[in-house]
Amino acid sequence: LYEGWTPQEVVRPIRALMKLGAETLIVTNASGAVSEAVDAGDLVILRDHINMTARNPLTGPNDGELGPRFPDMQNAYDPELRTIAAEAAKSVGVKVVEGVYACMLGPTYETPAEVQMMSILGADLVGMSTVPEVIAARHMGVKVLGISCATNKAAGRPGAVLDHEDVQAV
């Protein structure tokens, strides 16, 4: 979205994969750690998200062939897939935690006040992607697993460094 694409354009590849028969979607992203319990370099299995973009790929007329007008997002990130991912990580000694991902429009990093707001709302992570794709996949009845790499502490958090090169290095 931060590159100027509409939500409907962003999810077009996801819709194409689902129409070709994909039954499961695994999304990954880089994020800033809002929660004090998450450190740079941690992998976080997503259990839910907060859409702070004020944009949704389902806005406009609904195509009933794709899914229902008002899809249930209670289990946007499949509980069984989350368990499998956590067990797989544990079996190879990789630390993972579960968390809630907040999606902002970007392309700026968040302000300390925005990060504080997200913390109050229950977010553990913040980023600029993933949510439109998950909404589209769930609209089509596809199971989703989300895994985020916390690449930095979010703005205003102790140790926060907001530099794209550092994010890429992590």
PDB file of C-alpha atoms in Angstrom:
ATOM      1  CA  LEU A   1       0.000   0.000   0.000  1.00  0.00           C
ATOM      2  CA  TYR A   2       2.813   2.410   0.821  1.00  0.00           C
ATOM      3  CA  GLU A   3       3.933   2.242  -2.818  1.00  0.00           C
ATOM      4  CA  GLY A   4       0.581   3.669  -3.912  1.00  0.00           C
ATOM      5  CA  TRP A   5      -1.160   0.476  -5.020  1.00  0.00           C
ATOM      6  CA  THR A   6      -4.816   0.079  -4.102  1.00  0.00           C
ATOM      7  CA  PRO A   7      -5.725  -2.728  -1.689  1.00  0.00           C
ATOM      8  CA  GLN A   8      -7.418  -4.546  -4.579  1.00  0.00           C
ATOM      9  CA  GLU A   9      -4.196  -4.376  -6.618  1.00  0.00           C
ATOM     10  CA  VAL A  10      -2.100  -5.539  -3.670  1.00  0.00           C
ATOM     11  CA  VAL A  11      -4.174  -8.705  -3.236  1.00  0.00           C
ATOM     12  CA  ARG A  12      -4.426  -9.638  -6.930  1.00  0.00           C
ATOM     13  CA  PRO A  13      -1.522 -12.145  -6.717  1.00  0.00           C
ATOM     14  CA  ILE A  14      -3.065 -13.747  -3.614  1.00  0.00           C
ATOM     15  CA  ARG A  15      -6.401 -14.112  -5.372  1.00  0.00           C
ATOM     16  CA  ALA A  16      -4.654 -15.636  -8.405  1.00  0.00           C
ATOM     17  CA  LEU A  17      -2.862 -18.219  -6.229  1.00  0.00           C
ATOM     18  CA  MET A  18      -6.112 -19.163  -4.532  1.00  0.00           C
ATOM     19  CA  LYS A  19      -7.930 -19.494  -7.864  1.00  0.00           C
ATOM     20  CA  LEU A  20      -5.106 -21.795  -9.023  1.00  0.00           C
ATOM     21  CA  GLY A  21      -5.898 -24.091  -6.094  1.00  0.00           C
ATOM     22  CA  ALA A  22      -3.753 -22.969  -3.168  1.00  0.00           C
ATOM     23  CA  GLU A  23      -5.470 -23.933   0.075  1.00  0.00           C
ATOM     24  CA  THR A  24      -3.012 -22.450   2.564  1.00  0.00           C
ATOM     25  CA  LEU A  25      -1.176 -19.136   2.593  1.00  0.00           C
ATOM     26  CA  ILE A  26       1.979 -18.451   4.594  1.00  0.00           C
ATOM     27  CA  VAL A  27       2.756 -14.752   4.925  1.00  0.00           C
ATOM     28  CA  THR A  28       5.964 -13.331   6.323  1.00  0.00           C
ATOM     29  CA  ASN A  29       7.031  -9.793   7.059  1.00  0.00           C
ATOM     30  CA  ALA A  30       9.492  -7.563   8.843  1.00  0.00           C
ATOM     31  CA  SER A  31       8.149  -5.566  11.765  1.00  0.00           C
ATOM     32  CA  GLY A  32       9.003  -3.254  14.600  1.00  0.00           C
ATOM     33  CA  ALA A  33       8.670  -4.622  18.133  1.00  0.00           C
ATOM     34  CA  VAL A  34       5.994  -2.711  20.047  1.00  0.00           C
ATOM     35  CA  SER A  35       5.928  -5.146  22.975  1.00  0.00           C
ATOM     36  CA  GLU A  36       8.773  -4.974  25.447  1.00  0.00           C
ATOM     37  CA  ALA A  37       8.730  -8.806  25.404  1.00  0.00           C
ATOM     38  CA  VAL A  38       9.798  -8.901  21.731  1.00  0.00           C
ATOM     39  CA  ASP A  39      13.404  -8.227  20.737  1.00  0.00           C
ATOM     40  CA  ALA A  40      14.992  -7.440  17.397  1.00  0.00           C
ATOM     41  CA  GLY A  41      15.601 -10.738  15.635  1.00  0.00           C
ATOM     42  CA  ASP A  42      12.684 -12.570  17.296  1.00  0.00           C
ATOM     43  CA  LEU A  43      10.272 -14.568  15.168  1.00  0.00           C
ATOM     44  CA  VAL A  44       6.643 -13.993  16.064  1.00  0.00           C
ATOM     45  CA  ILE A  45       3.785 -16.238  14.976  1.00  0.00           C
ATOM     46  CA  LEU A  46       0.831 -13.970  14.314  1.00  0.00           C
ATOM     47  CA  ARG A  47      -2.349 -14.764  16.234  1.00  0.00           C
ATOM     48  CA  ASP A  48      -4.284 -11.680  15.104  1.00  0.00           C
ATOM     49  CA  HIS A  49      -3.904  -8.281  13.477  1.00  0.00           C
ATOM     50  CA  ILE A  50      -5.125  -4.702  13.744  1.00  0.00           C
ATOM     51  CA  ASN A  51      -5.740  -2.922  10.446  1.00  0.00           C
ATOM     52  CA  MET A  52      -4.672   0.689  11.004  1.00  0.00           C
ATOM     53  CA  THR A  53      -4.549   1.557   7.278  1.00  0.00           C
ATOM     54  CA  ALA A  54      -8.237   2.513   6.963  1.00  0.00           C
ATOM     55  CA  ARG A  55      -8.175   0.455   3.763  1.00  0.00           C
ATOM     56  CA  ASN A  56      -9.643  -2.958   3.006  1.00  0.00           C
ATOM     57  CA  PRO A  57      -9.392  -5.022  -0.194  1.00  0.00           C
ATOM     58  CA  LEU A  58     -13.055  -6.032   0.176  1.00  0.00           C
ATOM     59  CA  THR A  59     -14.335  -2.456  -0.144  1.00  0.00           C
ATOM     60  CA  GLY A  60     -16.720  -2.059  -3.071  1.00  0.00           C
ATOM     61  CA  PRO A  61     -19.062  -4.567  -4.658  1.00  0.00           C
ATOM     62  CA  ASN A  62     -18.618  -8.131  -3.377  1.00  0.00           C
ATOM     63  CA  ASP A  63     -17.852 -10.931  -5.816  1.00  0.00           C
ATOM     64  CA  GLY A  64     -19.814 -13.813  -4.310  1.00  0.00           C
ATOM     65  CA  GLU A  65     -17.668 -16.290  -6.258  1.00  0.00           C
ATOM     66  CA  LEU A  66     -14.676 -15.190  -4.169  1.00  0.00           C
ATOM     67  CA  GLY A  67     -16.347 -15.201  -0.781  1.00  0.00           C
ATOM     68  CA  PRO A  68     -19.065 -13.818   1.465  1.00  0.00           C
ATOM     69  CA  ARG A  69     -19.840 -10.096   1.772  1.00  0.00           C
ATOM     70  CA  PHE A  70     -18.890 -10.085   5.469  1.00  0.00           C
ATOM     71  CA  PRO A  71     -16.229 -12.752   6.146  1.00  0.00           C
ATOM     72  CA  ASP A  72     -15.530 -13.878   9.713  1.00  0.00           C
ATOM     73  CA  MET A  73     -12.024 -12.793  10.744  1.00  0.00           C
ATOM     74  CA  GLN A  74     -12.032 -14.373  14.227  1.00  0.00           C
ATOM     75  CA  ASN A  75      -9.383 -16.901  13.223  1.00  0.00           C
ATOM     76  CA  ALA A  76      -7.603 -14.935  10.524  1.00  0.00           C
ATOM     77  CA  TYR A  77      -4.435 -16.852  11.473  1.00  0.00           C
ATOM     78  CA  ASP A  78      -5.312 -20.538  11.671  1.00  0.00           C
ATOM     79  CA  PRO A  79      -4.889 -21.959  15.214  1.00  0.00           C
ATOM     80  CA  GLU A  80      -3.799 -25.389  13.944  1.00  0.00           C
ATOM     81  CA  LEU A  81      -1.151 -23.898  11.645  1.00  0.00           C
ATOM     82  CA  ARG A  82       0.099 -21.710  14.507  1.00  0.00           C
ATOM     83  CA  THR A  83       0.515 -24.790  16.695  1.00  0.00           C
ATOM     84  CA  ILE A  84       2.345 -26.673  13.944  1.00  0.00           C
ATOM     85  CA  ALA A  85       4.691 -23.732  13.371  1.00  0.00           C
ATOM     86  CA  ALA A  86       5.430 -23.349  17.097  1.00  0.00           C
ATOM     87  CA  GLU A  87       6.156 -27.075  17.461  1.00  0.00           C
ATOM     88  CA  ALA A  88       8.376 -27.077  14.356  1.00  0.00           C
ATOM     89  CA  ALA A  89      10.363 -24.116  15.677  1.00  0.00           C
ATOM     90  CA  LYS A  90      10.757 -25.741  19.072  1.00  0.00           C
ATOM     91  CA  SER A  91      11.936 -29.009  17.493  1.00  0.00           C
ATOM     92  CA  VAL A  92      14.873 -27.209  15.858  1.00  0.00           C
ATOM     93  CA  GLY A  93      15.627 -24.912  18.794  1.00  0.00           C
ATOM     94  CA  VAL A  94      14.257 -21.695  17.318  1.00  0.00           C
ATOM     95  CA  LYS A  95      12.613 -19.323  19.779  1.00  0.00           C
ATOM     96  CA  VAL A  96       9.192 -18.079  18.691  1.00  0.00           C
ATOM     97  CA  VAL A  97       6.430 -16.218  20.475  1.00  0.00           C
ATOM     98  CA  GLU A  98       2.871 -15.374  19.447  1.00  0.00           C
ATOM     99  CA  GLY A  99       1.685 -11.847  18.940  1.00  0.00           C
ATOM    100  CA  VAL A 100      -0.664  -9.325  17.388  1.00  0.00           C
ATOM    101  CA  TYR A 101       0.495  -7.403  14.314  1.00  0.00           C
ATOM    102  CA  ALA A 102      -0.645  -3.819  13.635  1.00  0.00           C
ATOM    103  CA  CYS A 103      -0.531  -2.657  10.025  1.00  0.00           C
ATOM    104  CA  MET A 104       0.078   1.027   9.338  1.00  0.00           C
ATOM    105  CA  LEU A 105      -0.020   2.608   5.875  1.00  0.00           C
ATOM    106  CA  GLY A 106       3.584   3.845   5.868  1.00  0.00           C
ATOM    107  CA  PRO A 107       5.989   4.498   4.267  1.00  0.00           C
ATOM    108  CA  THR A 108       7.255   6.398   7.303  1.00  0.00           C
ATOM    109  CA  TYR A 109       8.229   4.589  10.455  1.00  0.00           C
ATOM    110  CA  GLU A 110       5.750   5.207  13.244  1.00  0.00           C
ATOM    111  CA  THR A 111       6.053   7.998  15.777  1.00  0.00           C
ATOM    112  CA  PRO A 112       6.537   7.190  19.475  1.00  0.00           C
ATOM    113  CA  ALA A 113       2.941   8.333  20.107  1.00  0.00           C
ATOM    114  CA  GLU A 114       1.621   5.969  17.421  1.00  0.00           C
ATOM    115  CA  VAL A 115       3.603   3.097  18.917  1.00  0.00           C
ATOM    116  CA  GLN A 116       2.202   3.912  22.369  1.00  0.00           C
ATOM    117  CA  MET A 117      -1.313   3.900  20.891  1.00  0.00           C
ATOM    118  CA  MET A 118      -0.698   0.501  19.285  1.00  0.00           C
ATOM    119  CA  SER A 119       0.550  -0.859  22.587  1.00  0.00           C
ATOM    120  CA  ILE A 120      -2.623   0.331  24.301  1.00  0.00           C
ATOM    121  CA  LEU A 121      -4.660  -1.353  21.559  1.00  0.00           C
ATOM    122  CA  GLY A 122      -2.862  -4.661  22.153  1.00  0.00           C
ATOM    123  CA  ALA A 123      -0.358  -4.781  19.306  1.00  0.00           C
ATOM    124  CA  ASP A 124       2.966  -6.554  19.826  1.00  0.00           C
ATOM    125  CA  LEU A 125       4.380  -5.620  16.414  1.00  0.00           C
ATOM    126  CA  VAL A 126       3.942  -2.943  13.779  1.00  0.00           C
ATOM    127  CA  GLY A 127       4.566  -3.045  10.051  1.00  0.00           C
ATOM    128  CA  MET A 128       3.304  -1.912   6.651  1.00  0.00           C
ATOM    129  CA  SER A 129       2.125  -5.092   4.947  1.00  0.00           C
ATOM    130  CA  THR A 130       0.419  -8.472   5.285  1.00  0.00           C
ATOM    131  CA  VAL A 131      -3.069  -7.474   6.435  1.00  0.00           C
ATOM    132  CA  PRO A 132      -4.673  -6.857   3.010  1.00  0.00           C
ATOM    133  CA  GLU A 133      -3.367 -10.195   1.767  1.00  0.00           C
ATOM    134  CA  VAL A 134      -4.661 -12.029   4.839  1.00  0.00           C
ATOM    135  CA  ILE A 135      -8.081 -10.406   4.504  1.00  0.00           C
ATOM    136  CA  ALA A 136      -8.308 -11.477   0.845  1.00  0.00           C
ATOM    137  CA  ALA A 137      -7.191 -15.032   1.610  1.00  0.00           C
ATOM    138  CA  ARG A 138      -9.663 -15.421   4.474  1.00  0.00           C
ATOM    139  CA  HIS A 139     -12.405 -13.954   2.276  1.00  0.00           C
ATOM    140  CA  MET A 140     -11.731 -16.881  -0.075  1.00  0.00           C
ATOM    141  CA  GLY A 141     -11.760 -19.422   2.774  1.00  0.00           C
ATOM    142  CA  VAL A 142      -8.014 -20.080   2.730  1.00  0.00           C
ATOM    143  CA  LYS A 143      -6.109 -20.991   5.904  1.00  0.00           C
ATOM    144  CA  VAL A 144      -3.357 -18.520   6.813  1.00  0.00           C
ATOM    145  CA  LEU A 145      -0.152 -18.740   8.844  1.00  0.00           C
ATOM    146  CA  GLY A 146       1.682 -15.491   9.537  1.00  0.00           C
ATOM    147  CA  ILE A 147       5.239 -15.194  10.794  1.00  0.00           C
ATOM    148  CA  SER A 148       6.913 -11.865  11.461  1.00  0.00           C
ATOM    149  CA  CYS A 149      10.578 -11.120  12.059  1.00  0.00           C
ATOM    150  CA  ALA A 150      10.903  -8.262  14.519  1.00  0.00           C
ATOM    151  CA  THR A 151      13.747  -6.343  12.911  1.00  0.00           C
ATOM    152  CA  ASN A 152      13.952  -3.486  15.404  1.00  0.00           C
ATOM    153  CA  LYS A 153      12.394  -1.962  18.492  1.00  0.00           C
ATOM    154  CA  ALA A 154       9.566   0.373  17.451  1.00  0.00           C
ATOM    155  CA  ALA A 155       9.839   4.150  17.858  1.00  0.00           C
ATOM    156  CA  GLY A 156      10.084   5.358  21.430  1.00  0.00           C
ATOM    157  CA  ARG A 157      11.026   1.946  22.818  1.00  0.00           C
ATOM    158  CA  PRO A 158      14.352   1.494  24.632  1.00  0.00           C
ATOM    159  CA  GLY A 159      17.014   0.654  22.078  1.00  0.00           C
ATOM    160  CA  ALA A 160      14.917   1.785  19.111  1.00  0.00           C
ATOM    161  CA  VAL A 161      16.948   2.441  15.971  1.00  0.00           C
ATOM    162  CA  LEU A 162      14.852   3.245  12.922  1.00  0.00           C
ATOM    163  CA  ASP A 163      17.192   2.815   9.999  1.00  0.00           C
ATOM    164  CA  HIS A 164      16.314   0.829   6.871  1.00  0.00           C
ATOM    165  CA  GLU A 165      19.842  -0.615   6.559  1.00  0.00           C
ATOM    166  CA  ASP A 166      19.666  -1.945  10.137  1.00  0.00           C
ATOM    167  CA  VAL A 167      16.216  -3.426   9.431  1.00  0.00           C
ATOM    168  CA  GLN A 168      17.548  -5.178   6.331  1.00  0.00           C
ATOM    169  CA  ALA A 169      20.578  -6.484   8.233  1.00  0.00           C
ATOM    170  CA  VAL A 170      18.379  -8.142  10.876  1.00  0.00           C
TER     171      VAL A 170
END
